[in-house]
Amino acid sequence: MAAEEEDQVEWVVEGIAEFLRGPDWSIPILDFVEQKCAVFDDEEENKLTYTEIHQEYKELVEKLLEGYLKEIGINEDQFQEACTSRLAKTHTSQAILQPVLAAEDFTIFKAMMVQKNIEMQLQAIRIIQERNGILPDCLTEGSDEVSDLEQEEMKILREALRKSKEEYDQEEERKRKKQLSEAKTEEPTVHSSEAAIMNNSLGDGEHFTHPPSEIQGS
């Protein structure tokens, strides 16, 4: 019986892992984390905003998991058992399950958000370096000691990077909408030209066509 239960748990863990790797889970989770991580830092003090964002994240996770569990016929008890099983505690499984565990554990959630914030800052720094060819001194000296001025520069840089990414995303969105708008307007223009030609043709015909009653009356 124990062997059957272990097989069942293994099946549940594998099924959950497969779902967590798929787009139905990863896309909305990644979108949420990327949009909300900018306010998270590694300071000990936890802001009220962190708690509010964590609650939003928890609701998103519950919604996504609820739909999946219903689809494959797993109840909440089976899910909890799978998440606390020996198989779920391996290094690989822990990495995959981290976004799920983060919904219940604020410490895991904050660490995940801080890590993503750092990753996005580094990505933005690489973009700036590619565009300008240089980086601020506080990022290139490689010293462990950072002066007050350099700390201030880093804060300014982080804010600039955040705005730069937002502007970049907004610009890409504007381009996409513009392309869609141009694609939509081209087709109606053609149709309106054809309609104008048809109307002109009909209008010309009205000058030469009279009802029989009008001809007799004249």
Protein backbone atom coordinates (compact mmCIF):
# COMPACT_ATOMS: atom_id res chain seq x y z
CA MET A 1 0.00 0.00 0.00
CA ALA A 2 2.90 2.32 0.86
CA ALA A 3 4.38 1.65 -2.56
CA GLU A 4 1.09 2.53 -4.25
CA GLU A 5 0.86 5.77 -2.27
CA GLU A 6 4.44 6.64 -3.21
CA ASP A 7 3.67 6.02 -6.88
CA GLN A 8 0.61 8.26 -6.59
CA VAL A 9 2.66 11.02 -4.97
CA GLU A 10 5.32 10.69 -7.66
CA TRP A 11 2.66 11.00 -10.37
CA VAL A 12 1.26 14.12 -8.72
CA VAL A 13 4.70 15.71 -8.31
CA GLU A 14 5.61 15.01 -11.94
CA GLY A 15 2.27 16.38 -13.12
CA ILE A 16 2.67 19.56 -11.09
CA ALA A 17 6.25 20.03 -12.30
CA GLU A 18 5.14 19.67 -15.91
CA PHE A 19 2.39 22.25 -15.39
CA LEU A 20 4.80 24.69 -13.73
CA ARG A 21 7.11 24.46 -16.74
CA GLY A 22 4.29 25.19 -19.17
CA PRO A 23 3.10 28.55 -20.54
CA ASP A 24 -0.28 28.49 -18.74
CA TRP A 25 1.63 28.94 -15.48
CA SER A 26 4.97 30.50 -16.39
CA ILE A 27 3.70 33.39 -18.54
CA PRO A 28 1.26 34.99 -16.05
CA ILE A 29 3.65 34.36 -13.13
CA LEU A 30 6.63 35.87 -14.96
CA ASP A 31 4.56 38.86 -16.09
CA PHE A 32 3.46 39.52 -12.51
CA VAL A 33 6.95 39.20 -11.04
CA GLU A 34 8.54 41.44 -13.68
CA GLN A 35 5.88 44.13 -13.29
CA LYS A 36 5.98 44.18 -9.47
CA CYS A 37 9.62 43.44 -8.57
CA ALA A 38 10.96 46.99 -9.06
CA VAL A 39 9.84 48.10 -5.58
CA PHE A 40 11.63 45.23 -3.79
CA ASP A 41 15.09 45.63 -2.28
CA ASP A 42 17.21 43.52 0.06
CA GLU A 43 16.81 45.78 3.08
CA GLU A 44 15.52 44.16 6.26
CA GLU A 45 12.57 46.51 6.58
CA ASN A 46 9.44 45.21 4.87
CA LYS A 47 7.18 47.83 3.37
CA LEU A 48 3.40 47.63 3.42
CA THR A 49 3.52 47.49 -0.37
CA TYR A 50 5.35 44.16 -0.16
CA THR A 51 2.48 42.62 1.80
CA GLU A 52 -0.11 43.94 -0.64
CA ILE A 53 1.81 42.61 -3.64
CA HIS A 54 2.30 39.26 -1.90
CA GLN A 55 -1.45 38.98 -1.38
CA GLU A 56 -2.04 39.71 -5.08
CA TYR A 57 0.51 37.06 -5.97
CA LYS A 58 -1.11 34.53 -3.64
CA GLU A 59 -4.49 35.09 -5.28
CA LEU A 60 -2.96 34.64 -8.74
CA VAL A 61 -1.23 31.39 -7.75
CA GLU A 62 -4.41 30.00 -6.18
CA LYS A 63 -6.41 30.83 -9.29
CA LEU A 64 -3.90 29.18 -11.64
CA LEU A 65 -3.49 26.08 -9.50
CA GLU A 66 -7.20 25.66 -8.87
CA GLY A 67 -7.91 25.43 -12.59
CA TYR A 68 -5.10 22.92 -13.15
CA LEU A 69 -5.98 20.69 -10.18
CA LYS A 70 -9.61 20.50 -11.29
CA GLU A 71 -8.54 19.64 -14.80
CA ILE A 72 -6.45 16.61 -13.77
CA GLY A 73 -8.59 15.57 -10.78
CA ILE A 74 -6.20 16.30 -7.90
CA ASN A 75 -7.67 17.51 -4.61
CA GLU A 76 -5.99 19.96 -2.24
CA ASP A 77 -4.88 17.25 0.19
CA GLN A 78 -3.09 15.34 -2.57
CA PHE A 79 -1.46 18.56 -3.72
CA GLN A 80 -0.23 19.45 -0.21
CA GLU A 81 1.06 15.91 0.31
CA ALA A 82 2.96 16.08 -2.97
CA CYS A 83 4.53 19.45 -2.13
CA THR A 84 5.80 18.16 1.23
CA SER A 85 6.92 14.75 -0.04
CA ARG A 86 10.50 13.51 -0.30
CA LEU A 87 10.41 13.90 -4.07
CA ALA A 88 9.44 17.56 -3.78
CA LYS A 89 12.39 18.29 -1.49
CA THR A 90 15.08 17.54 -4.05
CA HIS A 91 17.11 20.49 -5.33
CA THR A 92 15.52 20.35 -8.77
CA SER A 93 11.97 20.10 -7.44
CA GLN A 94 12.56 22.93 -4.97
CA ALA A 95 13.65 25.21 -7.80
CA ILE A 96 10.56 24.34 -9.82
CA LEU A 97 8.21 24.64 -6.84
CA GLN A 98 9.69 27.92 -5.57
CA PRO A 99 6.96 30.11 -7.17
CA VAL A 100 4.29 27.91 -5.53
CA LEU A 101 5.96 27.92 -2.11
CA ALA A 102 6.40 31.70 -2.39
CA ALA A 103 2.63 32.14 -2.27
CA GLU A 104 2.56 30.82 1.30
CA ASP A 105 6.00 31.89 2.49
CA PHE A 106 6.67 35.66 2.41
CA THR A 107 10.41 35.16 2.95
CA ILE A 108 10.66 33.02 -0.19
CA PHE A 109 8.47 35.49 -2.06
CA LYS A 110 10.58 38.51 -1.13
CA ALA A 111 13.83 36.72 -2.03
CA MET A 112 12.35 35.77 -5.41
CA MET A 113 11.24 39.34 -6.12
CA VAL A 114 14.59 40.85 -5.06
CA GLN A 115 16.44 38.38 -7.26
CA LYS A 116 14.27 39.23 -10.26
CA ASN A 117 14.74 42.96 -9.60
CA ILE A 118 18.53 42.50 -9.64
CA GLU A 119 18.36 40.41 -12.82
CA MET A 120 16.32 43.08 -14.59
CA GLN A 121 18.69 45.83 -13.42
CA LEU A 122 21.67 43.89 -14.77
CA GLN A 123 19.83 43.36 -18.02
CA ALA A 124 19.11 47.09 -18.25
CA ILE A 125 22.76 47.86 -17.47
CA ARG A 126 23.87 45.64 -20.34
CA ILE A 127 21.45 47.46 -22.64
CA ILE A 128 22.84 50.83 -21.55
CA GLN A 129 26.40 49.59 -22.04
CA GLU A 130 25.57 48.35 -25.52
CA ARG A 131 24.00 51.70 -26.42
CA ASN A 132 26.54 54.04 -24.82
CA GLY A 133 29.64 51.87 -24.63
CA ILE A 134 30.42 52.90 -21.03
CA LEU A 135 29.15 52.42 -17.49
CA PRO A 136 29.21 54.69 -14.42
CA ASP A 137 32.40 54.47 -12.31
CA CYS A 138 30.52 52.93 -9.38
CA LEU A 139 29.75 49.91 -11.55
CA THR A 140 33.20 49.43 -13.11
CA GLU A 141 35.73 49.93 -10.28
CA GLY A 142 35.03 46.51 -8.75
CA SER A 143 35.60 47.75 -5.19
CA ASP A 144 33.74 46.19 -2.27
CA GLU A 145 33.56 49.58 -0.55
CA VAL A 146 30.97 51.95 -1.93
CA SER A 147 31.00 55.60 -0.94
CA ASP A 148 27.92 57.62 -0.03
CA LEU A 149 28.17 59.38 -3.39
CA GLU A 150 28.37 56.08 -5.24
CA GLN A 151 25.39 54.75 -3.29
CA GLU A 152 23.44 57.80 -4.37
CA GLU A 153 24.60 57.24 -7.95
CA MET A 154 23.38 53.65 -7.74
CA LYS A 155 19.96 54.79 -6.52
CA ILE A 156 19.73 57.30 -9.34
CA LEU A 157 20.89 54.66 -11.80
CA ARG A 158 18.31 52.14 -10.59
CA GLU A 159 15.56 54.71 -11.01
CA ALA A 160 16.89 55.66 -14.44
CA LEU A 161 17.03 52.00 -15.45
CA ARG A 162 13.47 51.46 -14.27
CA LYS A 163 12.24 54.46 -16.24
CA SER A 164 14.36 53.44 -19.23
CA LYS A 165 12.78 50.01 -19.28
CA GLU A 166 9.29 51.45 -18.86
CA GLU A 167 9.89 53.90 -21.70
CA TYR A 168 11.30 51.13 -23.85
CA ASP A 169 8.29 48.91 -23.18
CA GLN A 170 5.92 51.81 -23.83
CA GLU A 171 7.69 52.64 -27.09
CA GLU A 172 7.49 49.02 -28.23
CA GLU A 173 3.79 48.98 -27.33
CA ARG A 174 3.21 52.20 -29.29
CA LYS A 175 4.98 50.75 -32.31
CA ARG A 176 2.90 47.60 -32.11
CA LYS A 177 -0.36 49.55 -31.83
CA LYS A 178 0.69 51.84 -34.67
CA GLN A 179 1.41 48.87 -36.93
CA LEU A 180 -1.95 47.34 -36.07
CA SER A 181 -3.69 50.66 -36.65
CA GLU A 182 -2.00 51.14 -40.02
CA ALA A 183 -2.91 47.61 -41.05
CA LYS A 184 -6.55 48.24 -40.13
CA THR A 185 -6.78 51.64 -41.85
CA GLU A 186 -5.31 50.44 -45.14
CA GLU A 187 -8.14 47.99 -45.74
CA PRO A 188 -11.03 50.44 -45.08
CA THR A 189 -9.31 52.98 -47.37
CA VAL A 190 -9.42 50.52 -50.22
CA HIS A 191 -13.04 49.68 -49.48
CA SER A 192 -14.03 53.34 -49.25
CA SER A 193 -12.38 54.04 -52.62
CA GLU A 194 -14.29 51.19 -54.20
CA ALA A 195 -17.52 52.43 -52.59
CA ALA A 196 -16.92 55.93 -53.96
CA ILE A 197 -16.48 54.55 -57.46
CA MET A 198 -19.68 52.52 -57.10
CA ASN A 199 -21.60 55.56 -55.86
CA ASN A 200 -20.34 57.70 -58.72
CA SER A 201 -21.41 55.05 -61.17
CA LEU A 202 -24.85 54.87 -59.62
CA GLY A 203 -25.07 58.65 -59.51
CA ASP A 204 -24.24 58.93 -63.23
CA GLY A 205 -26.88 56.36 -63.99
CA GLU A 206 -29.55 58.38 -62.21
CA HIS A 207 -29.07 61.30 -64.63
CA PHE A 208 -30.05 59.16 -67.60
CA THR A 209 -32.64 56.87 -66.05
CA HIS A 210 -36.17 58.12 -65.43
CA PRO A 211 -39.24 56.23 -64.30
CA PRO A 212 -41.77 55.53 -67.11
CA SER A 213 -44.39 57.68 -65.33
CA GLU A 214 -42.18 60.78 -65.52
CA ILE A 215 -41.59 60.29 -69.25
CA GLN A 216 -45.33 59.98 -69.92
CA GLY A 217 -46.08 62.99 -67.73
CA SER A 218 -43.69 65.16 -69.75
